[in-house]
């Protein structure tokens, strides 16, 4: 019996280890028949993601540093060249400098760290959406992972709270723009 994602082309970002939520998503999508492409942010995680690619039968394992526009553009080109398009984007990326997640919000927040957290955790979803929606001419789905810290103050979450709130606002704006094109945009919190 075919899975409900049979033949769908899914790009999954954010696998850092077997315990990553993105790893579980890849496992389930593979079990449901999706064709997978995984990304790694740099040489440090490349071997781990290549192992995951082998474990989940991923067809592609591509470099992607979401802080670099050239990497996003190269990713879109690779997906177009290899698959002709993409049906699903899974954005499971979030980052803030470690020192911003210690102590109180005001004692730890810096202009640079605030910008990094928003760039990697929120803007990257919009940047990937912008690059990939042209590869979804028959519709598709873009999904990002958010967290309760976008709505409530959680000790130690600090700058990630505003970053996730920004991500959730991006989801709404992207959904309003891409929905009429048949592309669903959603954020879920584990």
Tab-separated table of C-alpha atoms in Angstrom:
chain	number	residue	atom	x	y	z
A	1	UNK	CA	0.000	0.000	0.000
A	2	UNK	CA	1.433	3.365	-1.042
A	3	UNK	CA	1.959	6.058	1.576
A	4	UNK	CA	0.092	9.337	1.389
A	5	UNK	CA	3.318	11.147	0.381
A	6	UNK	CA	4.182	8.697	-2.400
A	7	UNK	CA	6.445	10.442	-4.912
A	8	UNK	CA	6.296	13.848	-3.195
A	9	UNK	CA	9.644	15.670	-3.163
A	10	UNK	CA	10.420	16.884	0.363
A	11	UNK	CA	13.276	19.129	1.431
A	12	UNK	CA	14.073	18.736	5.129
A	13	UNK	CA	16.369	21.231	6.844
A	14	UNK	CA	17.659	21.163	10.389
A	15	UNK	CA	18.781	17.607	11.077
A	16	UNK	CA	21.522	17.956	13.686
A	17	UNK	CA	21.269	14.514	15.319
A	18	UNK	CA	18.999	11.473	15.531
A	19	UNK	CA	17.154	13.281	18.346
A	20	UNK	CA	16.295	16.267	16.118
A	21	UNK	CA	12.613	16.740	15.400
A	22	UNK	CA	13.657	16.969	11.740
A	23	UNK	CA	15.021	13.411	11.983
A	24	UNK	CA	11.641	12.097	13.106
A	25	UNK	CA	9.952	14.044	10.320
A	26	UNK	CA	12.338	12.499	7.767
A	27	UNK	CA	11.653	9.016	9.138
A	28	UNK	CA	7.884	9.402	8.872
A	29	UNK	CA	8.000	11.073	5.472
A	30	UNK	CA	10.210	8.292	4.125
A	31	UNK	CA	7.809	5.685	5.525
A	32	UNK	CA	4.969	7.473	3.695
A	33	UNK	CA	6.800	7.331	0.359
A	34	UNK	CA	8.293	10.817	0.080
A	35	UNK	CA	11.471	11.398	-1.874
A	36	UNK	CA	13.853	13.202	0.477
A	37	UNK	CA	16.513	15.866	0.216
A	38	UNK	CA	18.369	16.814	3.404
A	39	UNK	CA	20.608	19.792	4.092
A	40	UNK	CA	23.615	20.354	6.321
A	41	UNK	CA	24.811	23.787	7.509
A	42	UNK	CA	28.551	23.156	7.281
A	43	UNK	CA	31.346	20.638	7.422
A	44	UNK	CA	30.887	20.107	11.169
A	45	UNK	CA	27.469	18.457	10.659
A	46	UNK	CA	27.980	17.097	7.145
A	47	UNK	CA	28.872	13.524	8.216
A	48	UNK	CA	25.881	13.327	10.600
A	49	UNK	CA	23.452	14.486	7.939
A	50	UNK	CA	25.005	12.166	5.349
A	51	UNK	CA	24.428	9.294	7.798
A	52	UNK	CA	20.817	10.428	8.199
A	53	UNK	CA	20.462	10.674	4.422
A	54	UNK	CA	21.574	7.067	4.101
A	55	UNK	CA	19.329	5.935	6.976
A	56	UNK	CA	16.236	7.613	5.471
A	57	UNK	CA	17.032	6.829	1.841
A	58	UNK	CA	17.403	10.492	0.919
A	59	UNK	CA	18.210	11.091	-2.731
A	60	UNK	CA	20.009	14.378	-2.074
A	61	UNK	CA	22.212	15.734	0.708
A	62	UNK	CA	23.008	19.381	0.029
A	63	UNK	CA	24.951	22.155	1.780
A	64	UNK	CA	22.888	25.012	3.178
A	65	UNK	CA	24.005	27.827	5.444
A	66	UNK	CA	20.795	29.862	5.693
A	67	UNK	CA	22.819	32.963	6.607
A	68	UNK	CA	24.211	32.978	3.056
A	69	UNK	CA	21.953	34.033	0.183
A	70	UNK	CA	24.264	32.278	-2.284
A	71	UNK	CA	23.693	28.957	-0.461
A	72	UNK	CA	19.916	29.402	-0.633
A	73	UNK	CA	20.120	30.231	-4.334
A	74	UNK	CA	22.400	27.219	-4.976
A	75	UNK	CA	19.990	24.966	-3.069
A	76	UNK	CA	17.044	26.089	-5.208
A	77	UNK	CA	19.086	25.539	-8.380
A	78	UNK	CA	20.117	22.045	-7.251
A	79	UNK	CA	16.513	21.100	-6.481
A	80	UNK	CA	15.368	22.399	-9.860
A	81	UNK	CA	18.197	20.624	-11.691
A	82	UNK	CA	17.857	17.308	-9.813
A	83	UNK	CA	14.092	17.083	-9.294
A	84	UNK	CA	12.549	19.756	-11.487
A	85	UNK	CA	10.910	21.257	-8.385
A	86	UNK	CA	9.890	20.495	-4.831
A	87	UNK	CA	6.565	19.769	-3.134
A	88	UNK	CA	7.365	20.161	0.570
A	89	UNK	CA	9.689	22.378	2.598
A	90	UNK	CA	10.374	21.460	6.228
A	91	UNK	CA	12.127	24.307	8.061
A	92	UNK	CA	13.454	22.992	11.367
A	93	UNK	CA	16.102	25.630	11.988
A	94	UNK	CA	16.623	27.792	15.045
A	95	UNK	CA	19.711	29.334	16.561
A	96	UNK	CA	20.851	31.978	19.024
A	97	UNK	CA	24.326	32.460	20.437
A	98	UNK	CA	24.619	30.369	23.600
A	99	UNK	CA	25.433	33.334	25.825
A	100	UNK	CA	22.057	34.898	24.978
A	101	UNK	CA	20.244	31.912	26.487
A	102	UNK	CA	21.742	32.343	29.976
A	103	UNK	CA	20.498	34.569	32.761
A	104	UNK	CA	17.798	37.170	32.225
A	105	UNK	CA	16.667	38.510	28.875
A	106	UNK	CA	17.942	42.060	29.346
A	107	UNK	CA	21.240	41.042	30.897
A	108	UNK	CA	22.045	38.709	28.008
A	109	UNK	CA	20.544	40.314	24.889
A	110	UNK	CA	22.864	42.113	22.465
A	111	UNK	CA	22.174	43.821	19.169
A	112	UNK	CA	24.368	41.326	17.307
A	113	UNK	CA	22.866	38.273	19.023
A	114	UNK	CA	19.311	39.549	18.490
A	115	UNK	CA	20.046	39.951	14.793
A	116	UNK	CA	21.609	36.485	14.512
A	117	UNK	CA	18.668	34.813	16.278
A	118	UNK	CA	16.148	36.515	13.999
A	119	UNK	CA	18.181	35.921	10.834
A	120	UNK	CA	18.714	32.199	11.392
A	121	UNK	CA	15.476	31.344	13.210
A	122	UNK	CA	12.943	33.532	11.387
A	123	UNK	CA	14.233	35.209	8.238
A	124	UNK	CA	15.608	31.918	6.915
A	125	UNK	CA	12.074	30.543	6.525
A	126	UNK	CA	11.019	33.557	4.452
A	127	UNK	CA	14.231	33.363	2.414
A	128	UNK	CA	13.723	29.655	1.688
A	129	UNK	CA	10.059	30.277	0.883
A	130	UNK	CA	10.996	33.047	-1.536
A	131	UNK	CA	13.562	30.831	-3.285
A	132	UNK	CA	11.430	27.685	-3.400
A	133	UNK	CA	7.863	28.787	-4.155
A	134	UNK	CA	8.679	29.126	-7.878
A	135	UNK	CA	9.572	25.403	-7.747
A	136	UNK	CA	6.003	24.628	-6.574
A	137	UNK	CA	3.917	25.639	-9.621
A	138	UNK	CA	1.259	23.007	-8.858
A	139	UNK	CA	1.102	23.866	-5.151
A	140	UNK	CA	2.891	22.508	-2.155
A	141	UNK	CA	3.483	22.858	1.520
A	142	UNK	CA	5.916	24.844	3.659
A	143	UNK	CA	6.130	23.939	7.314
A	144	UNK	CA	8.250	25.466	10.063
A	145	UNK	CA	8.703	24.520	13.689
A	146	UNK	CA	7.971	27.080	16.344
A	147	UNK	CA	7.679	26.966	20.127
A	148	UNK	CA	5.512	28.174	22.985
A	149	UNK	CA	8.240	30.703	23.825
A	150	UNK	CA	6.812	32.865	21.037
A	151	UNK	CA	3.684	33.413	23.145
A	152	UNK	CA	4.871	33.095	26.742
A	153	UNK	CA	7.943	34.046	28.701
A	154	UNK	CA	9.950	30.904	29.427
A	155	UNK	CA	13.025	31.107	31.666
A	156	UNK	CA	16.240	30.882	29.663
A	157	UNK	CA	14.537	31.030	26.256
A	158	UNK	CA	15.313	34.755	26.128
A	159	UNK	CA	15.997	36.093	22.610
A	160	UNK	CA	14.540	32.979	20.983
A	161	UNK	CA	11.063	34.069	22.158
A	162	UNK	CA	11.024	37.210	20.001
A	163	UNK	CA	12.686	35.265	17.155
A	164	UNK	CA	9.950	32.608	17.208
A	165	UNK	CA	7.275	35.335	17.401
A	166	UNK	CA	8.822	36.851	14.270
A	167	UNK	CA	8.791	33.417	12.630
A	168	UNK	CA	5.091	32.994	13.426
A	169	UNK	CA	4.301	36.408	11.923
A	170	UNK	CA	6.212	35.381	8.784
A	171	UNK	CA	4.083	32.244	8.573
A	172	UNK	CA	0.933	34.373	8.486
A	173	UNK	CA	2.269	36.743	5.811
A	174	UNK	CA	3.642	33.889	3.692
A	175	UNK	CA	0.361	31.971	3.999
A	176	UNK	CA	-1.627	35.021	2.875
A	177	UNK	CA	0.597	35.443	-0.179
A	178	UNK	CA	1.170	31.822	-1.147
A	179	UNK	CA	-2.213	30.337	-0.239
A	180	UNK	CA	-3.878	31.631	-3.421
A	181	UNK	CA	-1.081	29.883	-5.371
A	182	UNK	CA	-1.990	26.550	-3.774
A	183	UNK	CA	0.930	26.537	-1.337
A	184	UNK	CA	0.051	25.899	2.294
A	185	UNK	CA	2.266	27.577	4.900
A	186	UNK	CA	2.074	26.465	8.523
A	187	UNK	CA	3.985	26.574	11.788
A	188	UNK	CA	3.680	23.875	14.415
A	189	UNK	CA	5.024	23.608	17.922
A	190	UNK	CA	6.150	20.302	19.336
